mmCIF file of C-alpha atoms in Angstrom:
data_model
loop_
_atom_site.group_PDB
_atom_site.id
_atom_site.type_symbol
_atom_site.label_atom_id
_atom_site.label_comp_id
_atom_site.label_asym_id
_atom_site.label_seq_id
_atom_site.Cartn_x
_atom_site.Cartn_y
_atom_site.Cartn_z
ATOM 1 C CA MET A 1 -11.345 32.785 -25.956
ATOM 2 C CA ALA A 2 -8.466 35.071 -27.158
ATOM 3 C CA ALA A 3 -9.259 37.848 -24.340
ATOM 4 C CA ARG A 4 -9.295 34.945 -21.707
ATOM 5 C CA MET A 5 -5.888 34.104 -22.709
ATOM 6 C CA THR A 6 -5.056 37.636 -22.593
ATOM 7 C CA VAL A 7 -6.047 37.995 -19.372
ATOM 8 C CA LEU A 8 -4.292 35.070 -17.812
ATOM 9 C CA ALA A 9 -0.910 35.529 -19.722
ATOM 10 C CA GLY A 10 -1.245 38.951 -17.938
ATOM 11 C CA HIS A 11 -1.571 37.203 -14.457
ATOM 12 C CA LEU A 12 1.414 35.055 -15.358
ATOM 13 C CA GLN A 13 4.931 35.977 -14.396
ATOM 14 C CA THR A 14 8.471 34.540 -15.321
ATOM 15 C CA HIS A 15 10.608 33.784 -12.713
ATOM 16 C CA GLU A 16 13.447 36.509 -12.062
ATOM 17 C CA THR A 17 16.611 36.329 -10.444
ATOM 18 C CA ILE A 18 17.555 39.558 -7.603
ATOM 19 C CA GLN A 19 18.971 42.305 -9.213
ATOM 20 C CA THR A 20 22.734 43.032 -7.828
ATOM 21 C CA PRO A 21 25.741 44.848 -9.073
ATOM 22 C CA PHE A 22 27.640 41.817 -8.028
ATOM 23 C CA LYS A 23 25.905 39.283 -9.946
ATOM 24 C CA ASP A 24 29.219 38.430 -12.477
ATOM 25 C CA GLU A 25 31.431 38.493 -9.587
ATOM 26 C CA LEU A 26 29.165 35.828 -7.213
ATOM 27 C CA ILE A 27 29.518 33.670 -10.325
ATOM 28 C CA ALA A 28 33.127 33.761 -11.032
ATOM 29 C CA ASN A 29 33.615 33.301 -7.242
ATOM 30 C CA ALA A 30 31.533 30.125 -6.789
ATOM 31 C CA LYS A 31 33.487 28.640 -9.630
ATOM 32 C CA ALA A 32 36.842 29.805 -8.450
ATOM 33 C CA ILE A 33 35.528 27.863 -5.073
ATOM 34 C CA CYS A 34 35.315 24.750 -7.003
ATOM 35 C CA ALA A 35 38.377 24.660 -8.434
ATOM 36 C CA PRO A 36 39.430 20.835 -9.250
ATOM 37 C CA GLY A 37 40.479 18.520 -6.186
ATOM 38 C CA LYS A 38 40.303 21.709 -3.590
ATOM 39 C CA GLY A 39 37.673 21.879 -1.022
ATOM 40 C CA ILE A 40 37.037 24.362 1.912
ATOM 41 C CA LEU A 41 38.552 24.906 5.304
ATOM 42 C CA ALA A 42 35.924 25.240 7.792
ATOM 43 C CA ALA A 43 37.735 27.390 10.551
ATOM 44 C CA ASP A 44 35.000 28.786 11.765
ATOM 45 C CA GLU A 45 34.021 27.413 15.263
ATOM 46 C CA SER A 46 32.474 29.780 17.949
ATOM 47 C CA GLN A 47 34.252 30.365 20.991
ATOM 48 C CA GLY A 48 32.201 27.704 22.450
ATOM 49 C CA SER A 49 33.374 25.219 20.137
ATOM 50 C CA CYS A 50 37.067 26.006 20.705
ATOM 51 C CA ASP A 51 36.618 25.503 24.115
ATOM 52 C CA LYS A 52 35.457 21.812 23.295
ATOM 53 C CA ARG A 53 38.481 21.451 20.860
ATOM 54 C CA PHE A 54 41.213 22.775 23.418
ATOM 55 C CA LYS A 55 39.903 21.243 26.769
ATOM 56 C CA PRO A 56 41.270 17.733 25.470
ATOM 57 C CA ILE A 57 44.868 19.132 25.240
ATOM 58 C CA GLY A 58 44.904 21.397 28.153
ATOM 59 C CA LEU A 59 45.082 24.693 26.254
ATOM 60 C CA GLU A 60 43.235 27.788 27.715
ATOM 61 C CA ASN A 61 40.596 29.146 25.121
ATOM 62 C CA ASN A 62 41.767 32.889 25.083
ATOM 63 C CA GLU A 63 41.811 35.117 22.102
ATOM 64 C CA GLU A 64 45.512 34.719 21.385
ATOM 65 C CA ASN A 65 45.284 30.705 21.364
ATOM 66 C CA ARG A 66 42.393 30.849 19.265
ATOM 67 C CA ARG A 67 44.505 33.036 16.718
ATOM 68 C CA ARG A 68 47.347 30.463 16.907
ATOM 69 C CA TYR A 69 45.054 28.177 16.166
ATOM 70 C CA ARG A 70 44.018 29.392 13.045
ATOM 71 C CA ALA A 71 47.550 30.196 12.207
ATOM 72 C CA LEU A 72 48.325 26.987 12.388
ATOM 73 C CA MET A 73 46.279 25.634 9.759
ATOM 74 C CA ILE A 74 46.499 28.959 7.129
ATOM 75 C CA GLY A 75 50.433 28.940 7.741
ATOM 76 C CA ALA A 76 50.722 25.237 6.601
ATOM 77 C CA PRO A 77 53.063 25.865 3.566
ATOM 78 C CA GLY A 78 51.379 24.353 0.153
ATOM 79 C CA PHE A 79 48.028 24.024 1.766
ATOM 80 C CA GLU A 80 46.454 26.042 -1.103
ATOM 81 C CA LYS A 81 47.079 23.351 -3.601
ATOM 82 C CA TYR A 82 44.112 21.625 -1.720
ATOM 83 C CA ILE A 83 41.982 24.576 -0.302
ATOM 84 C CA SER A 84 40.074 26.925 -2.504
ATOM 85 C CA GLY A 85 38.152 29.188 0.338
ATOM 86 C CA VAL A 86 38.286 29.123 4.359
ATOM 87 C CA ILE A 87 35.371 29.946 6.336
ATOM 88 C CA PHE A 88 36.242 32.372 9.242
ATOM 89 C CA HIS A 89 34.478 33.183 12.555
ATOM 90 C CA GLU A 90 34.024 36.855 12.551
ATOM 91 C CA GLU A 91 36.955 36.896 14.997
ATOM 92 C CA THR A 92 39.284 35.765 12.990
ATOM 93 C CA LEU A 93 38.463 37.660 9.826
ATOM 94 C CA TYR A 94 39.881 41.051 12.058
ATOM 95 C CA GLN A 95 42.841 39.296 13.530
ATOM 96 C CA LYS A 96 46.278 38.950 12.376
ATOM 97 C CA PHE A 97 48.683 36.545 11.226
ATOM 98 C CA ASP A 98 52.235 35.905 12.782
ATOM 99 C CA ASP A 99 53.614 38.704 10.246
ATOM 100 C CA GLY A 100 50.985 41.002 10.955
ATOM 101 C CA ARG A 101 49.091 40.726 7.695
ATOM 102 C CA SER A 102 44.971 40.223 8.367
ATOM 103 C CA PHE A 103 43.853 36.539 7.703
ATOM 104 C CA PRO A 104 41.908 37.230 4.523
ATOM 105 C CA GLU A 105 45.123 39.063 3.123
ATOM 106 C CA VAL A 106 47.360 35.623 3.763
ATOM 107 C CA CYS A 107 44.886 33.749 1.871
ATOM 108 C CA LYS A 108 44.457 36.120 -1.018
ATOM 109 C CA ALA A 109 48.285 36.125 -1.643
ATOM 110 C CA LEU A 110 48.071 32.581 -2.009
ATOM 111 C CA GLY A 111 45.216 32.664 -3.854
ATOM 112 C CA VAL A 112 42.671 31.352 -1.665
ATOM 113 C CA ILE A 113 39.091 33.105 -1.117
ATOM 114 C CA PRO A 114 38.359 34.270 2.588
ATOM 115 C CA GLY A 115 34.563 33.450 3.888
ATOM 116 C CA ILE A 116 32.737 34.359 6.710
ATOM 117 C CA LYS A 117 30.055 32.324 9.190
ATOM 118 C CA THR A 118 27.679 34.727 9.326
ATOM 119 C CA ASP A 119 24.844 32.999 11.152
ATOM 120 C CA LYS A 120 24.337 34.124 14.958
ATOM 121 C CA GLY A 121 23.716 30.579 16.430
ATOM 122 C CA MET A 122 20.768 28.648 17.455
ATOM 123 C CA VAL A 123 17.659 29.017 19.493
ATOM 124 C CA PRO A 124 14.704 27.002 19.860
ATOM 125 C CA ALA A 125 11.892 26.560 17.532
ATOM 126 C CA HIS A 126 9.306 27.514 19.924
ATOM 127 C CA ASN A 127 6.493 25.970 17.283
ATOM 128 C CA GLY A 128 8.747 23.070 16.142
ATOM 129 C CA ALA A 129 8.943 19.915 18.574
ATOM 130 C CA PRO A 130 11.047 19.556 21.276
ATOM 131 C CA GLY A 131 14.667 19.635 20.833
ATOM 132 C CA GLU A 132 14.313 21.542 17.369
ATOM 133 C CA ASN A 133 16.054 24.665 17.025
ATOM 134 C CA GLU A 134 15.993 27.678 14.310
ATOM 135 C CA THR A 135 19.104 29.806 13.559
ATOM 136 C CA GLN A 136 18.909 33.588 14.629
ATOM 137 C CA GLY A 137 21.374 36.286 12.709
ATOM 138 C CA LEU A 138 18.968 38.307 10.286
ATOM 139 C CA ASP A 139 18.694 41.010 12.248
ATOM 140 C CA GLY A 140 21.003 43.975 10.841
ATOM 141 C CA TYR A 141 22.259 41.546 8.104
ATOM 142 C CA VAL A 142 22.489 43.779 5.331
ATOM 143 C CA ALA A 143 24.821 46.458 7.100
ATOM 144 C CA ARG A 144 27.162 43.150 8.556
ATOM 145 C CA ALA A 145 27.597 41.281 5.428
ATOM 146 C CA ALA A 146 28.961 45.029 3.645
ATOM 147 C CA LYS A 147 31.177 45.123 6.660
ATOM 148 C CA TYR A 148 32.433 41.576 5.993
ATOM 149 C CA TYR A 149 33.161 42.569 2.532
ATOM 150 C CA ALA A 150 34.963 45.479 3.144
ATOM 151 C CA ALA A 151 37.099 43.799 5.563
ATOM 152 C CA GLY A 152 38.059 40.829 2.585
ATOM 153 C CA ALA A 153 35.315 38.208 2.889
ATOM 154 C CA ARG A 154 33.805 37.175 -0.610
ATOM 155 C CA PHE A 155 31.313 33.966 0.458
ATOM 156 C CA CYS A 156 29.557 33.463 3.661
ATOM 157 C CA LYS A 157 27.951 30.103 5.608
ATOM 158 C CA TRP A 158 24.746 29.653 7.091
ATOM 159 C CA ARG A 159 23.826 26.377 9.226
ATOM 160 C CA ASN A 160 20.214 25.068 9.861
ATOM 161 C CA THR A 161 19.782 22.268 11.747
ATOM 162 C CA TYR A 162 17.323 19.335 11.379
ATOM 163 C CA PRO A 163 17.566 16.537 14.032
ATOM 164 C CA ILE A 164 15.467 13.770 13.118
ATOM 165 C CA GLN A 165 13.055 12.229 15.722
ATOM 166 C CA ASN A 166 10.275 9.788 15.707
ATOM 167 C CA GLY A 167 11.679 9.210 11.786
ATOM 168 C CA THR A 168 11.325 12.720 11.227
ATOM 169 C CA VAL A 169 11.680 16.802 11.184
ATOM 170 C CA SER A 170 8.319 18.945 12.574
ATOM 171 C CA PRO A 171 7.043 21.013 9.365
ATOM 172 C CA TYR A 172 7.444 24.118 10.827
ATOM 173 C CA LEU A 173 11.218 23.626 11.313
ATOM 174 C CA ILE A 174 11.136 22.555 7.675
ATOM 175 C CA LYS A 175 9.625 25.529 6.393
ATOM 176 C CA ARG A 176 10.995 28.021 8.721
ATOM 177 C CA ASN A 177 14.503 27.120 8.177
ATOM 178 C CA ALA A 178 14.058 27.174 4.537
ATOM 179 C CA GLU A 179 12.870 31.056 4.406
ATOM 180 C CA THR A 180 15.753 31.537 6.541
ATOM 181 C CA LEU A 181 18.338 29.948 4.770
ATOM 182 C CA ALA A 182 16.556 31.563 1.634
ATOM 183 C CA LYS A 183 16.213 35.183 3.348
ATOM 184 C CA TYR A 184 20.117 35.105 4.035
ATOM 185 C CA ALA A 185 21.135 33.749 0.659
ATOM 186 C CA GLN A 186 18.997 36.768 -1.056
ATOM 187 C CA LEU A 187 20.585 39.173 1.390
ATOM 188 C CA SER A 188 24.407 38.116 0.673
ATOM 189 C CA GLN A 189 24.384 38.289 -2.797
ATOM 190 C CA MET A 190 23.291 41.888 -2.808
ATOM 191 C CA ALA A 191 25.935 42.183 -0.400
ATOM 192 C CA GLY A 192 28.795 40.646 -2.917
ATOM 193 C CA LEU A 193 28.715 37.367 -0.601
ATOM 194 C CA VAL A 194 28.538 34.119 -2.407
ATOM 195 C CA PRO A 195 26.436 32.101 0.063
ATOM 196 C CA ILE A 196 27.073 28.381 1.177
ATOM 197 C CA VAL A 197 23.483 27.279 2.342
ATOM 198 C CA GLU A 198 23.752 24.798 5.117
ATOM 199 C CA PRO A 199 20.563 22.378 5.612
ATOM 200 C CA GLU A 200 22.190 20.314 8.163
ATOM 201 C CA VAL A 201 20.045 16.513 8.953
ATOM 202 C CA MET A 202 22.041 15.637 11.776
ATOM 203 C CA ILE A 203 23.212 12.420 12.060
ATOM 204 C CA ASP A 204 22.337 11.991 15.918
ATOM 205 C CA GLY A 205 19.455 9.382 16.552
ATOM 206 C CA ASP A 206 18.867 5.568 15.677
ATOM 207 C CA HIS A 207 17.208 5.855 12.344
ATOM 208 C CA ASP A 208 18.350 4.139 9.285
ATOM 209 C CA ILE A 209 19.609 5.317 5.800
ATOM 210 C CA GLU A 210 16.567 5.075 4.190
ATOM 211 C CA THR A 211 15.179 7.719 6.850
ATOM 212 C CA CYS A 212 18.045 9.892 6.733
ATOM 213 C CA GLN A 213 17.349 9.906 2.710
ATOM 214 C CA LYS A 214 13.415 10.820 2.951
ATOM 215 C CA VAL A 215 14.245 13.281 5.423
ATOM 216 C CA SER A 216 17.028 15.222 3.557
ATOM 217 C CA GLU A 217 15.192 15.091 0.173
ATOM 218 C CA LYS A 218 12.166 16.730 1.857
ATOM 219 C CA VAL A 219 14.803 19.046 3.593
ATOM 220 C CA TRP A 220 16.592 20.046 0.269
ATOM 221 C CA ALA A 221 13.470 20.359 -1.757
ATOM 222 C CA ALA A 222 12.073 22.597 0.494
ATOM 223 C CA VAL A 223 15.325 24.740 0.764
ATOM 224 C CA THR A 224 15.593 24.566 -2.878
ATOM 225 C CA ALA A 225 11.638 26.033 -3.347
ATOM 226 C CA ALA A 226 12.696 28.905 -0.942
ATOM 227 C CA LEU A 227 16.023 29.902 -2.902
ATOM 228 C CA HIS A 228 13.901 29.717 -6.134
ATOM 229 C CA ALA A 229 10.896 32.064 -4.452
ATOM 230 C CA HIS A 230 13.576 34.411 -3.185
ATOM 231 C CA GLY A 231 15.560 35.517 -6.560
ATOM 232 C CA VAL A 232 18.811 33.607 -5.549
ATOM 233 C CA ILE A 233 21.038 33.588 -8.254
ATOM 234 C CA PHE A 234 21.396 29.431 -8.282
ATOM 235 C CA GLU A 235 24.908 30.475 -10.602
ATOM 236 C CA GLY A 236 26.100 32.343 -7.179
ATOM 237 C CA MET A 237 25.610 30.208 -4.558
ATOM 238 C CA LEU A 238 26.860 26.511 -3.378
ATOM 239 C CA LEU A 239 24.713 23.823 -1.150
ATOM 240 C CA LYS A 240 26.790 22.527 2.249
ATOM 241 C CA PRO A 241 24.783 19.359 3.301
ATOM 242 C CA ASN A 242 24.590 16.412 5.139
ATOM 243 C CA MET A 243 25.734 13.229 3.526
ATOM 244 C CA VAL A 244 23.268 10.629 3.530
ATOM 245 C CA VAL A 245 24.120 7.996 6.352
ATOM 246 C CA PRO A 246 22.390 6.166 9.143
ATOM 247 C CA GLY A 247 22.053 7.371 12.467
ATOM 248 C CA SER A 248 24.843 7.412 15.026
ATOM 249 C CA ASP A 249 23.101 5.532 17.564
ATOM 250 C CA SER A 250 21.534 3.026 14.941
ATOM 251 C CA GLY A 251 24.543 0.398 15.207
ATOM 252 C CA LYS A 252 25.391 0.741 11.983
ATOM 253 C CA LEU A 253 27.774 2.361 9.512
ATOM 254 C CA ALA A 254 27.087 3.045 5.733
ATOM 255 C CA ALA A 255 29.788 1.409 3.285
ATOM 256 C CA PRO A 256 31.131 4.020 1.361
ATOM 257 C CA VAL A 257 29.199 3.104 -2.060
ATOM 258 C CA GLU A 258 26.229 2.697 -0.244
ATOM 259 C CA ALA A 259 26.426 6.308 1.162
ATOM 260 C CA ALA A 260 27.394 7.695 -1.611
ATOM 261 C CA ARG A 261 24.252 6.658 -4.008
ATOM 262 C CA ALA A 262 21.927 7.250 -1.458
ATOM 263 C CA THR A 263 23.538 11.292 -1.090
ATOM 264 C CA ILE A 264 24.207 11.539 -4.845
ATOM 265 C CA THR A 265 20.528 10.187 -5.693
ATOM 266 C CA THR A 266 18.945 12.676 -2.984
ATOM 267 C CA LEU A 267 20.512 15.429 -4.393
ATOM 268 C CA SER A 268 19.913 15.079 -8.265
ATOM 269 C CA ARG A 269 16.115 14.721 -6.902
ATOM 270 C CA THR A 270 16.499 18.144 -5.348
ATOM 271 C CA LEU A 271 19.250 20.813 -6.321
ATOM 272 C CA PRO A 272 19.419 22.179 -9.422
ATOM 273 C CA ALA A 273 22.024 21.745 -11.862
ATOM 274 C CA ALA A 274 22.597 25.519 -12.265
ATOM 275 C CA VAL A 275 24.302 25.354 -8.394
ATOM 276 C CA PRO A 276 27.774 24.881 -9.298
ATOM 277 C CA GLY A 277 28.931 23.024 -6.138
ATOM 278 C CA VAL A 278 28.061 20.582 -3.254
ATOM 279 C CA PHE A 279 30.920 20.728 -0.234
ATOM 280 C CA PHE A 280 29.819 18.499 2.105
ATOM 281 C CA LEU A 281 30.138 18.707 6.090
ATOM 282 C CA SER A 282 31.268 15.461 7.951
ATOM 283 C CA GLY A 283 29.105 15.726 10.456
ATOM 284 C CA GLY A 284 30.956 13.716 12.939
ATOM 285 C CA LEU A 285 32.387 11.547 10.468
ATOM 286 C CA SER A 286 35.859 9.705 11.031
ATOM 287 C CA GLU A 287 38.765 11.491 8.808
ATOM 288 C CA ALA A 288 38.710 8.703 6.998
ATOM 289 C CA ASN A 289 35.068 8.158 6.743
ATOM 290 C CA ALA A 290 34.481 11.330 5.615
ATOM 291 C CA SER A 291 37.249 11.169 2.746
ATOM 292 C CA ALA A 292 36.076 7.528 1.528
ATOM 293 C CA TYR A 293 32.496 8.385 1.450
ATOM 294 C CA LEU A 294 33.060 11.598 -0.546
ATOM 295 C CA ASN A 295 35.794 9.413 -2.969
ATOM 296 C CA ALA A 296 32.839 6.922 -3.693
ATOM 297 C CA MET A 297 30.869 10.003 -4.755
ATOM 298 C CA ASN A 298 33.213 11.235 -6.942
ATOM 299 C CA ALA A 299 34.645 7.648 -8.316
ATOM 300 C CA CYS A 300 30.583 7.192 -9.041
ATOM 301 C CA THR A 301 29.552 7.044 -12.960
ATOM 302 C CA ASP A 302 26.445 5.915 -13.298
ATOM 303 C CA LEU A 303 24.391 8.668 -11.286
ATOM 304 C CA PRO A 304 23.511 12.166 -12.506
ATOM 305 C CA LYS A 305 26.182 14.704 -10.804
ATOM 306 C CA PRO A 306 26.202 18.301 -12.667
ATOM 307 C CA TRP A 307 27.448 19.897 -9.958
ATOM 308 C CA VAL A 308 30.939 19.361 -8.644
ATOM 309 C CA LEU A 309 31.447 17.204 -5.029
ATOM 310 C CA ARG A 310 33.703 18.791 -2.841
ATOM 311 C CA PHE A 311 34.379 18.972 1.069
ATOM 312 C CA SER A 312 34.024 21.900 3.669
ATOM 313 C CA TYR A 313 35.291 20.046 6.461
ATOM 314 C CA ALA A 314 36.268 21.341 10.018
ATOM 315 C CA ARG A 315 37.203 18.393 12.516
ATOM 316 C CA ALA A 316 38.050 15.908 9.756
ATOM 317 C CA LEU A 317 40.525 18.437 8.356
ATOM 318 C CA GLN A 318 41.589 19.848 11.757
ATOM 319 C CA SER A 319 41.633 17.289 14.368
ATOM 320 C CA SER A 320 44.575 15.199 13.822
ATOM 321 C CA ALA A 321 46.575 18.752 13.508
ATOM 322 C CA LEU A 322 45.220 19.714 17.010
ATOM 323 C CA LYS A 323 46.130 16.393 18.742
ATOM 324 C CA ALA A 324 49.480 16.698 17.149
ATOM 325 C CA TRP A 325 49.904 20.455 18.049
ATOM 326 C CA GLN A 326 49.129 20.184 21.547
ATOM 327 C CA GLY A 327 49.281 23.895 21.747
ATOM 328 C CA LYS A 328 53.049 23.979 21.894
ATOM 329 C CA ASP A 329 55.161 25.857 19.440
ATOM 330 C CA GLU A 330 57.630 22.985 19.142
ATOM 331 C CA ASN A 331 54.988 20.796 17.622
ATOM 332 C CA LYS A 332 53.747 23.293 14.923
ATOM 333 C CA GLU A 333 55.974 21.735 11.874
ATOM 334 C CA LYS A 334 54.566 18.113 13.044
ATOM 335 C CA ALA A 335 50.948 19.789 13.538
ATOM 336 C CA ARG A 336 50.819 21.274 10.022
ATOM 337 C CA LEU A 337 52.289 17.945 8.162
ATOM 338 C CA ALA A 338 49.454 16.142 9.852
ATOM 339 C CA PHE A 339 46.839 18.995 8.348
ATOM 340 C CA LEU A 340 48.484 18.870 5.292
ATOM 341 C CA HIS A 341 47.791 14.915 5.120
ATOM 342 C CA ARG A 342 44.568 15.570 5.529
ATOM 343 C CA ALA A 343 44.124 17.933 3.237
ATOM 344 C CA ALA A 344 45.930 16.053 0.684
ATOM 345 C CA MET A 345 43.702 13.096 1.455
ATOM 346 C CA ASN A 346 40.756 15.186 0.955
ATOM 347 C CA SER A 347 41.867 16.418 -2.348
ATOM 348 C CA ASP A 348 42.419 13.034 -3.643
ATOM 349 C CA ALA A 349 38.697 12.375 -2.625
ATOM 350 C CA ALA A 350 37.380 15.025 -4.338
ATOM 351 C CA LYS A 351 38.959 13.674 -7.428
ATOM 352 C CA GLY A 352 37.769 10.222 -6.402
ATOM 353 C CA ILE A 353 41.229 8.483 -6.098
ATOM 354 C CA TYR A 354 41.527 8.080 -2.607
ATOM 355 C CA ASP A 355 43.850 5.614 -1.245
ATOM 356 C CA ALA A 356 42.818 4.280 2.321
ATOM 357 C CA ASP A 357 45.877 2.498 2.852
ATOM 358 C CA LYS A 358 47.499 6.112 2.977
ATOM 359 C CA ASP A 359 45.823 6.695 6.393
ATOM 360 C CA GLY A 360 46.720 5.143 9.673
ATOM 361 C CA LYS A 361 44.255 3.667 12.305
ATOM 362 C CA GLY A 362 43.714 7.103 13.746
ATOM 363 C CA ALA A 363 42.193 8.413 10.850
ATOM 364 C CA GLN A 364 39.442 5.629 11.746
ATOM 365 C CA ALA A 365 38.330 7.627 15.375
ATOM 366 C CA SER A 366 35.132 8.877 15.518
ATOM 367 C CA LEU A 367 34.323 12.668 15.533
ATOM 368 C CA PHE A 368 30.850 12.876 16.654
ATOM 369 C CA VAL A 369 29.589 15.306 19.001
ATOM 370 C CA ARG A 370 26.265 14.981 20.174
ATOM 371 C CA GLY A 371 24.371 18.031 18.859
ATOM 372 C CA ASN A 372 27.022 19.674 17.673
ATOM 373 C CA ALA A 373 26.774 23.377 17.481
ATOM 374 C CA TYR A 374 29.437 25.989 16.220
#
């Protein structure tokens, strides 16, 4: 019996995380991004997404206007009171702010951590269900990550999407996307970048909130298992999930408390407590609802929340500012005030003290874009 136990013990291995010289730095940066009352500005829209943002205001989508758009937000005085990190598109990482400094240099001077979107967009998932996509960009990733680190980035983001169709997501997509996200996270940590892992169960569809919760639980559990198998350092990563809400075509709008409880419950069943922070995407919610739902999560006191719950918004932080700006320099101050207002509202939501009465009717406008791609 003793001999048999010795053989069995010899075949059992303890879990080990990856070996990286950046371990302490990763953990410190992840913790810094989780600063109280602060969130992330997702300024990583692709050229195609910028085209969608610029057309309604009649602004030409060119490199200089994209630079001006980024500078509009980064130049808002005092934005660092609400924002701990900024996710840049690769183009922006190497562009210059108005004073000639790089965007990462401007952020660092303000105590804001620069980040970078590292995925290369989506392609059809040929072995999945029709309409499903997987994300590309792992080829040559190590060299790219090292280049981004040298340019000043200290965290990164990779997005995978999961559309709910007929109440479910294909097993192929769940496994494929989990493996991709885990490999991305592993390679990022080897290069010194804190990986933000983004498994987005899409809001598109007519499903109810219970279906969103079931699918999200299955997706997030698979991602966590893959991260564990790849030796990812949980303390040195962040999660950027969807909120658990009904589909955009369901005709239903969840109350903040309902969405909050469903989301926290799903996270508590799937995400290790070692992960320091969860930074939600807004996913097409209105500016007001993105704040109200996050607020309800932080105000909740009777469910387990071992991680901080914060925001990583693009449209829900910038839409009002973009409308106020209209691409005109004379509107810059007004646009920056609109951006700072939204940043302040979400900062309050991250503390559980958001007051909806401080928002106007415009904040209720839907920001949903069907099949949204960055």
